[in-house]
Amino acid sequence: MNGGDEVVATAPLQPLEWKFSQVFGERTAGEEIQEVDIISAIEFDKNGDHLATGDRGGRVVLFERADTRDLGGSRRDLEGQDYPISRHPEFRYKTEFQSHEPEFDYLKSLEIEEKINKIRWCQTSNRALFLLSTNDKTIKFWKVQEKKIKKISQMNVDSSTAITNGSVATSSSSNNLKTYVENGLPSERLFSYLSSDFSFPSGGVPSLHLPVVATSQETSLVARCRRVYAHAHDYHINSISNNSDGETFISADDLRINLWNLEISNQSFNIVDVKPANMEDLTEVITSAEFHPTHCNVLAYSSSKGCIRLIDMRQSALCDSHAKLFEEQEPAGSRSFFTEIIASMSDIKFGKDGRYILSRDYMTLKLWDVNMDRGPVATFQVHEYLKPKLCELYENDSIFDKFECCLSGDSMRVATGSYSNLFRVFGCAPGSNEATTLEASKNPMRRQVQAPSRPPRPLGTITHAVRRGELPILSIMSQLEYIPSCHICILYQHICAYSFYPLNYHFDCLSNKVQELKAL
């Protein structure tokens, strides 16, 4: 707006040209992928400097930006220097650790998989990284920090001689150690316990001193589990979300949402409970939950009925009633047997500023304005070509597959996954008609000859009631993570997770088909 009278029209965003950037874990020819190596979760930190992935084996692998440099000097000196700007963020392997192990619930005779369902980064402190990871039942709070290696020096014997001659007291001889005499001095047989090739100086040892533990300049990354949040969910955890206050987070399963304090692991507060007194009266379940990015008292959760409920925790302790309900009314006469199934929302995400909520159901992406609850402000068709095949999809349970979604840091583009190793990127700025279909490969922009078809399920069908929320076992793009505010995404060949990079349109995506971590 110019002088309050003239409105300056902004040109619509031009479609992006996506190019292959990086791949991690590219398999060799003929190599078989083990199920425990399949990536199941992915998450960028707030600044996009670190990337975390979790797999079905319960491991968390961390990557870090490799193209950042600590540029010292004054601002004037830096402005006078010409530094090339990297077109894509480059990541390198940082560390990995075992987050979860397989467990068994003896009360319910139920095996608990070690598979990582979700990963969320927490606020950093003292150059240490903090993150939450969860499987179906247990949430863990991890601290990853560089620690200097400690070494023992000033030994009583020459370390080189000890290494050459072997250990001072061998394990076999230590089993035959005799008791000490009453005055605390060892018996005369002490020297017989030393290895045969070890010799003392001819004059004996004049004095003994304590070894010194010295801190070297070498460092190593150490992951330590600081808290374990367990025994709070009767059903599988489908969501965890950090609060903007940096002190609390929520975890959600099919029927309940619990509020936790990061420093208190032995108790949680139930804020949402949709479980009816009689389970036969159950009509909907919680599918996803997310905290508002800036308001610590506001959260949203989606349900299998295709609606989003916005909750203000200041209204009551138990949030039985919602502050706002976002639901799109079906046109009269358009309902069918599949209407409620395909309307079920599998994921929701807030935009960076909290103004918009992005939701994903089986057929579409929908963008909601938190100030307008009468309907979505934009709807993007993802699986329109599958409408004639709903009966077939229902018979093999494919209609219950779950997909995730994400927004770019500037909220100008949204992304989600599809079948056949494809994902979709849509422009949501006013006047934008951008709708790009990409493949998680080294040539993501190659044209598709025909609409992708559903590949056969290699591991059988997935029961809807028992395995709700589990990622499909095929080449599906079901999770995406947009790097905050840049044009980058990472795909991992499922495609089961995606992430928009925080600083430009870099995009990370993971796919089970070739089990690679790719950056576009």
Short mmCIF file of N, CA, C and O in Angstrom, two decimals, residues 235-281:
data_model
loop_
_atom_site.label_atom_id
_atom_site.label_comp_id
_atom_site.label_asym_id
_atom_site.label_seq_id
_atom_site.Cartn_x
_atom_site.Cartn_y
_atom_site.Cartn_z
N TYR A 235 -2.86 -46.55 24.54
CA TYR A 235 -2.87 -46.78 23.10
C TYR A 235 -1.59 -46.21 22.50
O TYR A 235 -0.84 -45.49 23.16
N HIS A 236 -1.36 -46.51 21.24
CA HIS A 236 -0.10 -46.12 20.60
C HIS A 236 0.00 -44.60 20.47
O HIS A 236 -0.94 -43.93 20.02
N ILE A 237 1.16 -44.08 20.82
CA ILE A 237 1.41 -42.64 20.71
C ILE A 237 1.55 -42.28 19.23
O ILE A 237 2.35 -42.86 18.50
N ASN A 238 0.76 -41.29 18.79
CA ASN A 238 0.84 -40.87 17.39
C ASN A 238 1.44 -39.48 17.22
O ASN A 238 1.79 -39.09 16.10
N SER A 239 1.56 -38.72 18.32
CA SER A 239 2.08 -37.36 18.20
C SER A 239 2.80 -36.94 19.48
O SER A 239 2.38 -37.31 20.58
N ILE A 240 3.85 -36.16 19.33
CA ILE A 240 4.43 -35.39 20.42
C ILE A 240 4.71 -34.00 19.86
O ILE A 240 5.00 -33.84 18.68
N SER A 241 4.59 -32.99 20.73
CA SER A 241 4.78 -31.62 20.26
C SER A 241 5.31 -30.77 21.40
O SER A 241 4.77 -30.81 22.52
N ASN A 242 6.36 -29.99 21.12
CA ASN A 242 6.95 -29.11 22.12
C ASN A 242 6.14 -27.84 22.26
O ASN A 242 5.58 -27.33 21.28
N ASN A 243 6.11 -27.32 23.47
CA ASN A 243 5.45 -26.05 23.72
C ASN A 243 6.45 -24.90 23.50
O ASN A 243 7.66 -25.07 23.68
N SER A 244 5.92 -23.74 23.16
CA SER A 244 6.79 -22.58 22.94
C SER A 244 7.39 -22.05 24.22
O SER A 244 8.34 -21.25 24.17
N ASP A 245 6.87 -22.48 25.39
CA ASP A 245 7.46 -22.03 26.65
C ASP A 245 8.77 -22.73 26.97
O ASP A 245 9.49 -22.35 27.90
N GLY A 246 9.11 -23.77 26.21
CA GLY A 246 10.36 -24.48 26.42
C GLY A 246 10.38 -25.37 27.65
O GLY A 246 11.42 -25.95 27.96
N GLU A 247 9.25 -25.51 28.33
CA GLU A 247 9.21 -26.28 29.57
C GLU A 247 8.30 -27.49 29.49
O GLU A 247 8.48 -28.45 30.24
N THR A 248 7.32 -27.47 28.61
CA THR A 248 6.33 -28.55 28.56
C THR A 248 6.19 -29.08 27.14
O THR A 248 6.63 -28.46 26.17
N PHE A 249 5.56 -30.23 27.04
CA PHE A 249 5.22 -30.82 25.74
C PHE A 249 4.00 -31.70 25.91
O PHE A 249 3.61 -32.05 27.04
N ILE A 250 3.37 -32.05 24.81
CA ILE A 250 2.20 -32.93 24.84
C ILE A 250 2.52 -34.22 24.10
O ILE A 250 3.37 -34.26 23.21
N SER A 251 1.84 -35.27 24.49
CA SER A 251 1.87 -36.55 23.77
C SER A 251 0.43 -37.00 23.58
O SER A 251 -0.41 -36.82 24.47
N ALA A 252 0.14 -37.56 22.43
CA ALA A 252 -1.23 -37.93 22.09
C ALA A 252 -1.29 -39.36 21.59
O ALA A 252 -0.42 -39.80 20.84
N ASP A 253 -2.32 -40.06 22.00
CA ASP A 253 -2.64 -41.36 21.41
C ASP A 253 -4.05 -41.27 20.81
O ASP A 253 -4.58 -40.17 20.61
N ASP A 254 -4.68 -42.41 20.55
CA ASP A 254 -5.98 -42.39 19.88
C ASP A 254 -7.07 -41.71 20.70
O ASP A 254 -8.01 -41.15 20.12
N LEU A 255 -6.97 -41.76 22.02
CA LEU A 255 -8.07 -41.28 22.85
C LEU A 255 -7.69 -40.18 23.84
O LEU A 255 -8.59 -39.56 24.42
N ARG A 256 -6.42 -39.96 24.09
CA ARG A 256 -6.02 -39.00 25.12
C ARG A 256 -4.85 -38.14 24.66
O ARG A 256 -4.01 -38.57 23.87
N ILE A 257 -4.80 -36.94 25.24
CA ILE A 257 -3.65 -36.05 25.09
C ILE A 257 -3.15 -35.70 26.49
O ILE A 257 -3.93 -35.24 27.34
N ASN A 258 -1.87 -35.94 26.74
CA ASN A 258 -1.27 -35.68 28.04
C ASN A 258 -0.29 -34.52 27.95
O ASN A 258 0.42 -34.36 26.95
N LEU A 259 -0.25 -33.73 29.02
CA LEU A 259 0.68 -32.61 29.13
C LEU A 259 1.79 -32.98 30.10
O LEU A 259 1.53 -33.40 31.23
N TRP A 260 3.04 -32.82 29.67
CA TRP A 260 4.20 -33.18 30.48
C TRP A 260 5.06 -31.95 30.75
O TRP A 260 5.10 -31.01 29.95
N ASN A 261 5.78 -31.99 31.85
CA ASN A 261 6.87 -31.07 32.11
C ASN A 261 8.17 -31.80 31.79
O ASN A 261 8.35 -32.95 32.20
N LEU A 262 9.06 -31.14 31.09
CA LEU A 262 10.29 -31.80 30.67
C LEU A 262 11.12 -32.29 31.86
O LEU A 262 11.85 -33.28 31.75
N GLU A 263 11.00 -31.63 33.01
CA GLU A 263 11.81 -32.00 34.16
C GLU A 263 11.12 -33.01 35.08
O GLU A 263 11.72 -33.46 36.05
N ILE A 264 9.87 -33.35 34.80
CA ILE A 264 9.12 -34.28 35.65
C ILE A 264 8.66 -35.46 34.80
O ILE A 264 7.82 -35.31 33.91
N SER A 265 9.21 -36.61 35.07
CA SER A 265 8.92 -37.78 34.23
C SER A 265 7.95 -38.76 34.87
O SER A 265 7.49 -39.68 34.19
N ASN A 266 7.66 -38.61 36.15
CA ASN A 266 6.82 -39.60 36.82
C ASN A 266 5.35 -39.22 36.88
O ASN A 266 4.55 -39.91 37.49
N GLN A 267 4.97 -38.09 36.28
CA GLN A 267 3.56 -37.73 36.25
C GLN A 267 3.27 -36.82 35.07
O GLN A 267 4.13 -36.06 34.62
N SER A 268 2.06 -36.94 34.55
CA SER A 268 1.59 -36.09 33.46
C SER A 268 0.16 -35.69 33.77
O SER A 268 -0.50 -36.27 34.64
N PHE A 269 -0.32 -34.69 33.04
CA PHE A 269 -1.67 -34.19 33.27
C PHE A 269 -2.50 -34.44 32.01
O PHE A 269 -2.13 -34.03 30.92
N ASN A 270 -3.61 -35.12 32.18
CA ASN A 270 -4.49 -35.42 31.05
C ASN A 270 -5.36 -34.20 30.75
O ASN A 270 -6.14 -33.76 31.60
N ILE A 271 -5.20 -33.65 29.55
CA ILE A 271 -5.95 -32.45 29.20
C ILE A 271 -7.06 -32.73 28.19
O ILE A 271 -8.00 -31.93 28.09
N VAL A 272 -6.97 -33.81 27.44
CA VAL A 272 -8.04 -34.18 26.50
C VAL A 272 -8.29 -35.67 26.65
O VAL A 272 -7.34 -36.47 26.63
N ASP A 273 -9.57 -36.03 26.79
CA ASP A 273 -9.95 -37.44 26.91
C ASP A 273 -11.25 -37.64 26.15
O ASP A 273 -12.30 -37.13 26.55
N VAL A 274 -11.18 -38.35 25.03
CA VAL A 274 -12.38 -38.59 24.22
C VAL A 274 -12.90 -40.01 24.39
O VAL A 274 -13.78 -40.44 23.65
N LYS A 275 -12.36 -40.74 25.37
CA LYS A 275 -12.80 -42.11 25.58
C LYS A 275 -14.19 -42.12 26.21
O LYS A 275 -14.40 -41.55 27.28
N PRO A 276 -15.18 -42.77 25.57
CA PRO A 276 -16.52 -42.83 26.15
C PRO A 276 -16.60 -43.86 27.27
O PRO A 276 -15.72 -44.73 27.41
N ALA A 277 -17.63 -43.76 28.08
CA ALA A 277 -17.82 -44.73 29.16
C ALA A 277 -17.99 -46.12 28.60
O ALA A 277 -17.51 -47.11 29.17
N ASN A 278 -18.66 -46.23 27.49
CA ASN A 278 -18.84 -47.50 26.80
C ASN A 278 -18.11 -47.42 25.47
O ASN A 278 -18.43 -46.57 24.63
N MET A 279 -17.12 -48.28 25.27
CA MET A 279 -16.32 -48.22 24.05
C MET A 279 -17.13 -48.48 22.80
O MET A 279 -16.71 -48.14 21.69
N GLU A 280 -18.31 -49.08 22.93
CA GLU A 280 -19.17 -49.28 21.77
C GLU A 280 -19.72 -47.96 21.24
O GLU A 280 -20.18 -47.88 20.10
N ASP A 281 -19.66 -46.92 22.09
CA ASP A 281 -20.14 -45.60 21.67
C ASP A 281 -19.04 -44.77 21.02
O ASP A 281 -19.27 -43.59 20.71
#
